[in-house]
Coordinates of C-alpha atoms in Angstrom, one line a residue:
Chain A
M248 CA 0.0 0.0 0.0
A249 CA 1.3 3.4 -1.0
V250 CA -0.1 6.9 -0.7
D251 CA 0.1 9.7 -3.2
N252 CA 0.4 13.4 -2.7
D253 CA -3.4 13.9 -2.9
T254 CA -3.9 11.4 -0.1
V255 CA -1.4 13.3 2.0
E256 CA -3.3 16.5 1.4
K257 CA -6.6 14.9 2.3
I258 CA -5.2 13.6 5.6
A259 CA -3.7 17.0 6.4
L260 CA -7.1 18.6 5.7
L261 CA -8.9 16.1 8.0
A262 CA -6.3 16.6 10.7
K263 CA -6.5 20.4 10.3
L264 CA -2.8 20.6 9.5
K265 CA -1.1 22.9 7.0
V266 CA 1.5 21.1 5.0
N267 CA 4.1 23.2 3.2
P268 CA 3.6 22.4 -0.5
Q269 CA 7.4 22.0 -0.8
K270 CA 7.4 19.4 1.9
L271 CA 4.5 17.5 0.4
N272 CA 6.6 15.0 -1.4
D273 CA 9.0 14.4 1.6
T274 CA 5.9 13.8 3.8
K275 CA 4.6 11.3 1.3
L276 CA 7.8 9.4 1.3
E277 CA 7.8 9.3 5.1
F278 CA 4.2 8.1 5.1
N279 CA 5.1 5.3 2.7
K280 CA 8.2 4.3 4.7
I281 CA 5.9 3.8 7.8
L282 CA 3.3 2.0 5.7
N283 CA 5.9 -0.3 4.2
W284 CA 7.2 -1.1 7.7
V285 CA 3.7 -2.0 9.0
E286 CA 3.1 -4.0 5.8
E287 CA 5.8 -6.4 7.0
L288 CA 3.1 -7.7 9.3
S289 CA 1.2 -9.2 6.4
E290 CA 4.0 -11.8 6.1
V291 CA 2.5 -13.4 9.2
N292 CA -0.2 -15.9 8.5
T293 CA -3.3 -14.8 10.6
D294 CA -5.9 -17.1 8.9
N295 CA -6.9 -18.6 12.2
V296 CA -6.3 -15.7 14.6
L297 CA -9.2 -13.6 15.9
P298 CA -8.7 -9.8 15.9
L299 CA -7.3 -8.5 19.2
A300 CA -9.0 -5.5 20.7
S301 CA -6.3 -5.0 23.3
V302 CA -3.3 -6.7 24.7
N303 CA -4.7 -5.8 28.0
D304 CA -6.9 -8.7 29.2
E305 CA -9.1 -6.5 31.4
T306 CA -12.8 -6.5 31.2
L307 CA -14.7 -3.3 31.1
T308 CA -15.6 -2.0 34.6
L309 CA -19.0 -0.4 34.8
R310 CA -19.9 2.6 36.9
Q311 CA -23.1 2.9 38.9
D312 CA -25.6 5.5 37.7
V313 CA -25.1 8.2 40.3
V314 CA -24.5 11.9 39.9
S315 CA -21.0 12.5 41.3
D316 CA -19.7 15.3 39.2
G317 CA -20.6 18.6 37.5
H318 CA -21.5 22.0 38.9
I319 CA -17.9 23.2 38.4
R320 CA -18.7 25.8 35.7
D321 CA -16.0 28.3 36.7
N322 CA -13.4 25.6 36.4
I323 CA -14.7 24.3 33.1
L324 CA -14.7 27.8 31.6
K325 CA -11.4 28.8 33.0
N326 CA -9.3 28.1 29.9
A327 CA -11.9 29.2 27.4
P328 CA -10.5 31.8 25.0
A329 CA -13.9 33.6 25.2
Q330 CA -17.0 33.1 27.3
E331 CA -20.3 34.9 28.0
F332 CA -23.4 34.1 30.0
G333 CA -21.8 30.9 31.0
Y334 CA -21.3 29.7 27.4
F335 CA -18.1 29.0 25.5
V336 CA -17.9 31.6 22.7
V337 CA -16.4 30.5 19.4
P338 CA -16.3 31.8 15.8
K339 CA -19.6 31.2 14.1
V340 CA -19.9 27.5 13.1
V341 CA -23.3 27.4 11.6
E342 CA -23.4 24.9 8.6
Chain B
M221 CA -50.2 -2.7 1.5
S222 CA -50.7 1.0 1.4
E223 CA -49.4 2.1 -2.0
Y224 CA -47.5 5.3 -2.3
V225 CA -46.5 6.2 -5.9
I226 CA -45.3 9.4 -7.3
E227 CA -46.9 9.6 -10.7
T228 CA -45.9 12.1 -13.3
E229 CA -46.6 12.4 -17.1
K230 CA -43.3 10.6 -17.7
G231 CA -43.6 7.7 -15.3
K232 CA -44.3 6.1 -11.9
W233 CA -41.8 6.2 -9.0
E234 CA -41.5 4.7 -5.6
I235 CA -39.4 5.7 -2.6
V236 CA -36.8 3.7 -0.7
C237 CA -36.2 5.1 2.7
G238 CA -34.3 4.1 5.9
L239 CA -34.1 5.9 9.2
E240 CA -31.5 6.6 11.9
I241 CA -33.0 7.6 15.1
H242 CA -31.0 9.1 18.0
C243 CA -32.7 8.5 21.3
Q244 CA -31.5 10.1 24.5
I245 CA -31.1 7.4 27.2
I246 CA -33.0 8.0 30.4
S247 CA -30.4 7.9 33.2
K248 CA -29.3 10.1 36.1
S249 CA -25.8 10.6 35.0
K250 CA -24.0 10.8 31.6
I251 CA -22.8 7.7 29.7
F252 CA -19.0 8.2 30.5
S253 CA -19.0 10.6 33.4
G254 CA -20.7 11.3 36.7
A255 CA -22.2 14.7 35.6
P256 CA -26.0 15.0 35.6
A257 CA -27.8 14.0 32.4
E258 CA -30.4 16.7 33.2
F259 CA -32.1 18.8 30.6
G260 CA -32.8 22.5 31.0
D261 CA -30.2 23.6 33.6
E262 CA -28.0 26.6 33.2
A263 CA -25.3 26.5 30.5
N264 CA -22.3 24.4 31.4
E265 CA -23.5 23.5 34.9
N266 CA -23.7 19.8 34.2
V267 CA -20.2 19.3 32.8
S268 CA -17.3 17.4 34.2
F269 CA -13.7 17.4 33.2
V270 CA -14.3 14.2 31.3
D271 CA -17.1 15.9 29.2
A272 CA -14.9 18.9 28.6
A273 CA -12.2 16.5 27.4
M274 CA -9.5 17.8 29.7
P275 CA -6.1 16.1 29.3
G276 CA -5.8 12.9 31.2
M277 CA -9.5 12.3 31.8
L278 CA -10.8 8.8 31.2
P279 CA -14.3 7.6 30.4
T280 CA -16.0 5.1 32.7
L281 CA -19.1 3.4 31.3
N282 CA -22.5 4.0 33.1
E283 CA -24.1 0.5 33.7
E284 CA -27.6 2.0 33.5
C285 CA -27.0 3.1 29.9
V286 CA -26.0 -0.5 29.1
H287 CA -29.1 -1.9 30.8
Q288 CA -31.3 0.6 29.0
A289 CA -29.8 -0.4 25.6
I290 CA -30.4 -4.1 26.3
K291 CA -33.9 -3.4 27.4
T292 CA -34.6 -1.4 24.3
G293 CA -33.0 -4.1 22.1
L294 CA -35.3 -6.7 23.7
G295 CA -38.3 -4.3 23.1
L296 CA -37.3 -4.2 19.4
N297 CA -37.3 -8.0 19.2
A298 CA -33.5 -7.8 18.5
V299 CA -30.5 -9.9 19.1
I300 CA -28.4 -8.7 22.0
N301 CA -24.7 -8.9 21.3
K302 CA -22.8 -10.3 24.2
Y303 CA -19.6 -8.8 22.8
S304 CA -19.5 -5.2 21.7
V305 CA -16.7 -2.6 21.1
F306 CA -16.5 1.1 21.5
S307 CA -14.9 3.1 18.7
R308 CA -13.8 6.7 18.1
K309 CA -15.5 8.5 15.3
N310 CA -13.2 11.4 14.5
Y311 CA -14.5 14.8 13.4
F312 CA -13.7 18.4 14.2
Y313 CA -16.5 20.6 15.3
A314 CA -17.2 23.0 18.2
D315 CA -19.8 20.7 19.8
S316 CA -17.2 17.9 20.5
P317 CA -14.3 19.0 22.7
Q318 CA -12.7 15.5 22.3
G319 CA -12.4 15.9 18.6
Y320 CA -14.2 12.5 18.3
Q321 CA -17.3 10.8 19.5
I322 CA -17.2 7.6 21.4
T323 CA -19.6 5.3 19.7
Q324 CA -19.9 1.7 18.5
F325 CA -19.0 0.8 15.0
E326 CA -18.3 -2.7 13.9
H327 CA -19.6 -4.4 17.0
P328 CA -22.8 -2.7 18.3
I329 CA -24.5 -3.9 21.5
V330 CA -27.8 -4.7 19.7
G331 CA -28.1 -6.5 16.3
E332 CA -31.0 -7.2 14.0
G333 CA -34.6 -6.9 15.1
K334 CA -38.0 -5.7 13.9
I335 CA -41.0 -3.6 14.7
T336 CA -44.5 -4.2 13.3
V337 CA -46.4 -1.1 12.3
D338 CA -50.2 -0.8 11.7
L339 CA -51.3 1.1 8.7
S340 CA -54.5 3.1 8.0
D341 CA -55.9 0.5 5.5
G342 CA -55.9 -2.1 8.3
S343 CA -52.7 -3.9 7.1
S344 CA -49.5 -4.2 9.0
K345 CA -45.9 -4.3 8.0
D346 CA -42.6 -5.4 9.6
I347 CA -39.9 -2.8 9.5
R348 CA -36.5 -4.5 10.1
I349 CA -34.0 -3.0 12.5
E350 CA -30.4 -3.1 11.4
R351 CA -28.8 -2.4 14.7
L352 CA -28.8 -0.3 17.9
H353 CA -25.6 1.1 19.3
I354 CA -24.7 3.4 22.2
E355 CA -22.7 6.6 22.0
Q356 CA -22.3 10.1 23.5
D357 CA -24.4 13.1 22.6
A358 CA -22.7 16.3 21.4
A359 CA -22.9 19.8 22.9
K360 CA -25.6 22.2 21.9
S361 CA -24.6 25.2 19.8
I362 CA -26.6 28.4 19.8
H363 CA -26.2 30.5 16.7
D364 CA -28.6 33.4 17.2
L365 CA -27.1 35.3 20.2
N366 CA -24.4 37.0 18.2
P367 CA -24.0 37.7 14.4
T368 CA -20.4 36.4 14.3
K369 CA -20.1 34.0 17.2
S370 CA -21.6 30.7 18.3
Y371 CA -22.3 29.9 21.9
I372 CA -21.6 26.4 23.2
D373 CA -23.3 24.7 26.1
F374 CA -21.8 21.3 27.0
N375 CA -24.6 20.2 29.3
R376 CA -25.8 17.7 26.6
C377 CA -22.3 16.7 25.8
G378 CA -21.8 13.1 27.0
V379 CA -25.4 12.3 27.6
G380 CA -26.1 8.7 26.6
L381 CA -27.6 8.1 23.2
M382 CA -29.0 5.0 21.5
E383 CA -28.8 5.2 17.7
I384 CA -31.3 2.9 16.1
V385 CA -30.8 2.2 12.4
T386 CA -33.5 0.6 10.3
K387 CA -33.1 -1.3 7.0
P388 CA -34.3 0.7 3.9
D389 CA -37.8 -0.8 4.3
F390 CA -40.0 2.2 4.1
R391 CA -42.0 2.8 0.9
S392 CA -44.2 5.6 2.0
P393 CA -44.3 8.6 4.4
E394 CA -47.2 6.9 6.2
E395 CA -45.0 3.9 7.1
V396 CA -42.4 6.3 8.5
G397 CA -45.0 8.1 10.6
A398 CA -46.4 4.8 11.9
F399 CA -42.9 3.5 12.7
L400 CA -41.9 6.6 14.6
R401 CA -45.1 6.6 16.7
K402 CA -44.7 2.9 17.4
L403 CA -41.0 3.3 18.3
R404 CA -41.8 6.2 20.6
S405 CA -44.6 4.2 22.2
I406 CA -42.2 1.2 22.8
L407 CA -39.5 3.5 24.3
R408 CA -42.0 5.1 26.6
Y409 CA -43.4 1.8 27.8
L410 CA -39.8 0.6 28.5
G411 CA -38.8 3.9 30.2
T412 CA -35.6 4.0 28.2
C413 CA -36.2 7.3 26.3
D414 CA -38.9 9.9 26.8
G415 CA -39.4 10.2 23.0
N416 CA -40.0 13.9 22.9
M417 CA -39.0 14.8 19.4
D418 CA -39.8 18.5 19.9
E419 CA -37.3 18.7 22.8
G420 CA -34.7 16.8 20.8
S421 CA -34.6 13.7 23.0
M422 CA -35.6 11.7 20.0
R423 CA -34.1 12.9 16.7
C424 CA -34.7 11.4 13.3
D425 CA -32.5 11.4 10.1
A426 CA -33.9 9.9 7.0
S427 CA -32.1 8.5 3.9
I428 CA -34.2 8.8 0.8
S429 CA -33.8 7.7 -2.8
V430 CA -36.4 7.1 -5.5
R431 CA -36.6 4.5 -8.3
P432 CA -38.9 3.6 -11.1
L433 CA -41.9 1.7 -9.6
G434 CA -41.2 -2.1 -9.6
S435 CA -37.5 -1.9 -10.2
S436 CA -35.1 -3.3 -7.6
E437 CA -32.2 -0.9 -8.1
L438 CA -30.9 1.3 -5.3
R439 CA -30.1 4.8 -6.5
Q440 CA -28.0 7.5 -4.8
R441 CA -29.6 8.7 -1.6
A442 CA -29.9 12.0 0.1
E443 CA -29.9 12.3 3.9
V444 CA -32.4 14.6 5.6
K445 CA -31.2 15.7 9.0
N446 CA -32.9 16.4 12.3
V447 CA -36.6 16.5 11.7
N448 CA -38.2 17.3 15.0
S449 CA -41.7 15.9 14.7
V450 CA -43.5 12.9 13.2
K451 CA -45.4 15.2 10.9
F452 CA -42.3 16.9 9.7
A453 CA -40.6 13.6 9.0
M454 CA -43.4 12.5 6.8
Q455 CA -43.5 15.9 5.0
A456 CA -39.7 15.9 4.6
I457 CA -39.7 12.5 2.9
D458 CA -42.6 13.4 0.6
S459 CA -41.0 16.6 -0.6
E460 CA -37.5 15.2 -0.9
A461 CA -38.8 12.3 -3.0
H462 CA -40.7 14.7 -5.3
R463 CA -37.5 16.8 -5.6
Q464 CA -35.5 13.8 -6.7
V465 CA -38.1 12.7 -9.2
E466 CA -38.1 16.1 -10.8
I467 CA -34.3 16.0 -11.1
Y468 CA -34.3 12.6 -12.7
E469 CA -37.0 13.4 -15.1
S470 CA -35.3 16.6 -16.2
G471 CA -32.2 14.5 -17.0
G472 CA -30.2 15.3 -13.8
T473 CA -28.5 13.1 -11.3
I474 CA -28.6 13.0 -7.5
L475 CA -25.3 13.4 -5.7
Q476 CA -24.9 11.9 -2.2
Q477 CA -25.7 14.8 0.0
T478 CA -27.1 16.1 3.3
C479 CA -30.2 18.2 3.5
R480 CA -32.1 19.9 6.2
F481 CA -35.9 20.1 6.5
D482 CA -37.3 23.6 6.6
P483 CA -40.7 23.5 8.4
T484 CA -41.5 27.0 7.1
T485 CA -41.5 26.0 3.4
G486 CA -42.2 22.2 4.0
G487 CA -39.2 21.5 1.7
T488 CA -35.7 20.2 2.1
K489 CA -32.7 22.5 1.9
F490 CA -29.3 21.5 0.6
L491 CA -26.7 21.4 3.4
R492 CA -23.5 19.8 2.0
L493 CA -22.1 17.2 -0.3
K494 CA -20.8 14.1 1.4
E495 CA -17.2 14.0 0.4
F496 CA -14.5 14.9 2.8
S497 CA -16.7 15.7 5.8
D498 CA -17.8 12.1 6.4
D499 CA -14.4 10.5 6.5
Y500 CA -14.6 9.6 10.2
R501 CA -11.5 7.3 10.5
Y502 CA -13.1 5.0 13.0
F503 CA -10.7 3.0 15.3
P504 CA -11.3 1.0 18.5
E505 CA -11.5 3.2 21.6
P506 CA -8.2 2.6 23.4
D507 CA -9.6 3.9 26.8
L508 CA -12.4 1.2 26.9
P509 CA -11.9 -2.5 26.6
P510 CA -14.7 -4.5 24.9
L511 CA -18.1 -4.7 26.7
I512 CA -18.9 -8.3 27.6
L513 CA -22.5 -9.1 28.7
S514 CA -23.5 -12.2 30.6
D515 CA -26.5 -14.3 29.8
E516 CA -27.7 -13.8 33.5
L517 CA -27.8 -10.1 33.0
I518 CA -29.7 -10.3 29.7
N519 CA -32.1 -12.8 31.1
K520 CA -32.7 -10.8 34.2
I521 CA -33.6 -7.7 32.1
R522 CA -35.8 -9.9 29.9
D523 CA -37.7 -11.2 32.9
E524 CA -38.3 -7.7 34.2
L525 CA -39.6 -6.3 30.9
V526 CA -43.0 -4.6 31.1
E527 CA -45.8 -5.8 28.8
L528 CA -45.2 -4.0 25.5
P529 CA -47.9 -2.3 23.3
D530 CA -48.3 -5.2 20.9
A531 CA -48.8 -7.8 23.6
K532 CA -51.2 -5.5 25.5
K533 CA -53.1 -4.8 22.4
S534 CA -53.7 -8.5 21.6
R535 CA -54.7 -9.1 25.2
F536 CA -57.2 -6.3 25.1
V537 CA -58.6 -7.8 21.9
S538 CA -58.7 -11.4 22.9
Q539 CA -59.6 -11.1 26.6
L540 CA -61.5 -7.9 26.9
G541 CA -63.2 -8.0 23.5
L542 CA -62.1 -4.6 22.2
T543 CA -61.8 -4.0 18.5
P544 CA -58.2 -4.0 17.2
Y545 CA -58.6 -0.3 16.3
D546 CA -59.8 0.7 19.8
A547 CA -57.1 -1.5 21.4
A548 CA -54.4 0.1 19.3
V549 CA -55.5 3.6 20.2
I550 CA -55.7 2.8 23.9
C551 CA -52.3 1.0 23.9
E552 CA -50.3 3.6 22.1
N553 CA -49.8 5.4 25.4
K554 CA -49.0 3.3 28.5
E555 CA -50.7 5.8 30.9
V556 CA -53.9 5.6 28.9
A557 CA -53.7 1.8 28.8
D558 CA -53.2 1.6 32.6
F559 CA -56.1 4.1 33.2
F560 CA -58.3 2.0 30.9
E561 CA -57.4 -1.3 32.7
T562 CA -58.3 0.2 36.1
A563 CA -61.5 1.7 34.8
A564 CA -62.5 -1.5 33.0
H565 CA -61.7 -3.8 35.8
G566 CA -64.7 -6.2 36.4
R567 CA -66.9 -4.3 33.9
D568 CA -67.9 -4.3 30.3
A569 CA -64.6 -3.2 28.8
K570 CA -66.2 -2.2 25.5
K571 CA -68.5 0.3 27.2
V572 CA -65.6 1.7 29.2
A573 CA -63.5 2.0 26.0
N574 CA -66.3 3.9 24.3
W575 CA -66.5 6.4 27.2
L576 CA -62.8 6.7 27.3
M577 CA -62.3 7.4 23.7
G578 CA -65.4 9.5 23.4
D579 CA -66.4 11.9 26.2
F580 CA -63.3 11.3 28.3
F581 CA -60.7 12.1 25.6
A582 CA -62.9 15.1 24.4
M583 CA -62.9 16.4 28.0
L584 CA -59.1 16.1 28.3
K585 CA -58.6 17.8 24.9
K586 CA -61.0 20.7 25.8
K587 CA -59.3 21.3 29.2
N588 CA -55.9 20.7 27.6
L589 CA -54.9 18.1 30.2
E590 CA -52.7 15.0 30.2
I591 CA -54.3 11.9 31.4
A592 CA -52.4 12.0 34.7
Q593 CA -54.0 15.3 35.5
S594 CA -57.6 14.1 34.7
P595 CA -60.2 15.4 37.1
V596 CA -62.1 12.1 36.4
S597 CA -60.4 9.2 38.0
A598 CA -60.3 5.7 36.4
E599 CA -62.4 4.3 39.3
N600 CA -65.0 7.0 38.9
L601 CA -65.2 6.5 35.2
G602 CA -65.8 2.8 35.9
K603 CA -68.5 3.6 38.4
L604 CA -70.3 5.8 35.9
V605 CA -70.4 2.9 33.5
D606 CA -71.8 0.7 36.3
L607 CA -74.6 3.2 36.9
I608 CA -75.6 2.9 33.2
T609 CA -75.2 -0.9 33.1
H610 CA -77.4 -1.3 36.2
D611 CA -80.1 1.0 34.8
V612 CA -79.6 3.5 37.6
I613 CA -79.2 6.3 35.1
S614 CA -79.8 6.6 31.4
G615 CA -77.0 7.2 28.9
K616 CA -78.2 10.7 28.4
I617 CA -78.2 11.6 32.1
A618 CA -74.8 9.9 32.3
K619 CA -73.4 12.6 30.0
D620 CA -74.6 15.3 32.4
V621 CA -73.1 13.4 35.4
F622 CA -69.9 13.2 33.5
E623 CA -69.8 16.9 33.0
I624 CA -70.2 17.4 36.7
M625 CA -67.5 14.9 37.4
A626 CA -65.1 16.8 35.1
E627 CA -65.8 20.0 37.0
T628 CA -65.8 18.6 40.6
S629 CA -63.9 15.3 40.5
E630 CA -66.8 13.8 42.5
N631 CA -67.8 10.2 42.7
P632 CA -70.7 9.7 40.2
E633 CA -72.8 7.7 42.7
K634 CA -72.7 10.7 45.1
I635 CA -73.6 13.1 42.3
V636 CA -76.6 10.9 41.2
E637 CA -77.8 10.6 44.8
E638 CA -77.4 14.3 45.7
K639 CA -79.0 15.6 42.5
G640 CA -81.7 13.0 42.5
L641 CA -80.9 11.8 39.0
K642 CA -81.8 8.2 39.5
Q643 CA -83.7 6.7 36.6
V644 CA -87.4 6.2 37.2
T645 CA -88.1 2.5 36.6
D646 CA -91.2 2.5 38.7
T647 CA -94.0 1.6 36.3
S648 CA -96.8 3.5 38.1
A649 CA -94.8 6.7 38.3
I650 CA -94.2 6.6 34.5
E651 CA -97.8 5.6 33.8
A652 CA -98.9 8.7 35.7
I653 CA -96.8 10.9 33.4
I654 CA -98.0 9.1 30.3
D655 CA -101.6 9.6 31.3
S656 CA -101.1 13.3 31.8
V657 CA -99.3 13.6 28.4
I658 CA -102.1 11.8 26.7
A659 CA -104.8 13.8 28.5
S660 CA -103.3 17.2 27.5
N661 CA -102.6 16.2 23.8
P662 CA -105.9 14.8 22.4
D663 CA -105.1 15.9 18.9
N664 CA -101.8 14.0 18.6
V665 CA -103.4 11.0 20.3
A666 CA -106.1 11.0 17.6
S667 CA -103.5 11.4 14.8
Y668 CA -101.5 8.5 16.2
R669 CA -104.4 6.3 16.5
A670 CA -105.4 7.3 12.9
G671 CA -102.1 5.8 11.7
K672 CA -99.4 8.4 12.2
V673 CA -97.3 6.0 14.2
N674 CA -94.1 8.0 13.9
L675 CA -95.7 10.4 16.5
L676 CA -94.5 7.8 19.1
G677 CA -91.1 9.4 19.2
W678 CA -92.7 12.7 20.0
F679 CA -94.7 11.1 22.9
V680 CA -91.5 9.4 24.3
G681 CA -89.8 12.8 24.2
Q682 CA -92.6 14.5 26.1
V683 CA -92.7 11.8 28.8
I684 CA -89.0 11.9 29.3
K685 CA -89.0 15.6 29.4
Q686 CA -91.7 15.7 32.0
S687 CA -89.7 13.2 34.1
Q688 CA -86.7 15.5 33.8
G689 CA -84.9 12.9 31.8
K690 CA -85.1 10.3 34.6
A691 CA -87.6 7.9 33.0
N692 CA -86.1 4.8 31.5
P693 CA -86.6 5.3 27.7
A694 CA -87.2 1.6 27.0
L695 CA -89.9 1.4 29.6
V696 CA -91.5 4.6 28.4
N697 CA -91.6 3.2 24.9
K698 CA -93.2 0.0 26.0
L699 CA -95.8 1.6 28.3
L700 CA -96.7 4.2 25.7
K701 CA -97.4 1.7 23.1
E702 CA -99.8 -0.1 25.4
K703 CA -101.6 3.0 26.4
L704 CA -102.0 4.4 23.0

């Protein structure tokens, strides 16, 4: 599997990253190096191996349905770049 | 089958539609944090550091949300998956501080199921459920406080959601409407979601495509987002289908796209093309291991399930003798069904159903009350029916008694006693009235005897009037015929 420059641009867009056009080709080569390295795994025969969700064998611990948090608005809003009336204020994001 | 066909000069078309319904889970706290899952509090009051996605915070799964999803799955006649996995759905938007939504992707908690819907022509149809998975809700954005800014309230962020996905089984807006009402009824019976579409606790997205009638192809679909009532959902599907037919017939093509229903025009509005925006790059949630359910838990929840609308409806038909239509109306709402059962206990259930669906519903509507606020209790409605059944009062007087009950919440027996409304079944008392009516109307008596038999009704009316409505009409009829 190899990616082209268009794919790199698309991934950058989804990740909200700016890629310098001069570096696009280098980035592509780096991507492909990593992909080729991961590709080595396909040499292993996994025909009879179930997918593994985690190497950690723990089961999911459930929490009881009790209210134990919240009502810390000042702390929640502390790092907000802008706030008003208790809301976070952000540039208009209407679709 | 109720047929829905879009017919133009050029041809006949049918629709293919599937739904995704987001249902807010009823729980005290959020799905992955201990903050309250309350609606309507002040902005950002019900937010924890987990919901705000502060660095280092970890999600912990709320067991009640899991139980509610299992319960709902059972209510949808669906397979419960004992192994399910949480995934991250990545997207960048101001309503998600994490930058992703924790949801389930390849392994949902509930698999295939079905809901049977009843249609207006008396037929019914099975709508297949594809899956149900649990996930977190996003924050609420407010766009009208400022011309250049959006205001974000994270109270809703992290509230548990069940996303229910149907197969593309809908062929008419009516089927969609019937399905949404049925689903809402089931959720309310189960107590897993309040089903209030106007408050956004149940939200519906519809995928719609059209195809020439009778063909089996699947064409490109458009998704209509967030319609907030059953009526709007039906309108949105109808207008989107017509829009697509027009485009095809004028030689155009439909691109995969997202639209929004506009209630003011009744039409759908183009929102965006589905290209980049929907590349969600799902991967398994590293903070949560797979969810494993035991048979014991699933069976325990199954054993505790309440009687659902379909089962209740067939019991009302087979055991209480209601018509399927009456039973369906009464069973749509659990409070109504419970009220009916109390009122009908030990009585003629059909008579009780007639009173409930007639005068009683009319009274609630007029007073703009929910059934829980009714001034007439179930017991008292039942007693009123008893008074009619046992010939204590006539059906006509019963309507007056009911009016008084609606105003005073009184026991009907007491009202009848105090106002002296008991039906006169004493033959001699009625005969006395008949005699006086006959004596004072010699002309009509002569006409009647000369063959104008339809005057009998007039005589009956006179006698009942003189008895102030208390004379038993059947008895009056019988005695009048004898005397005349």
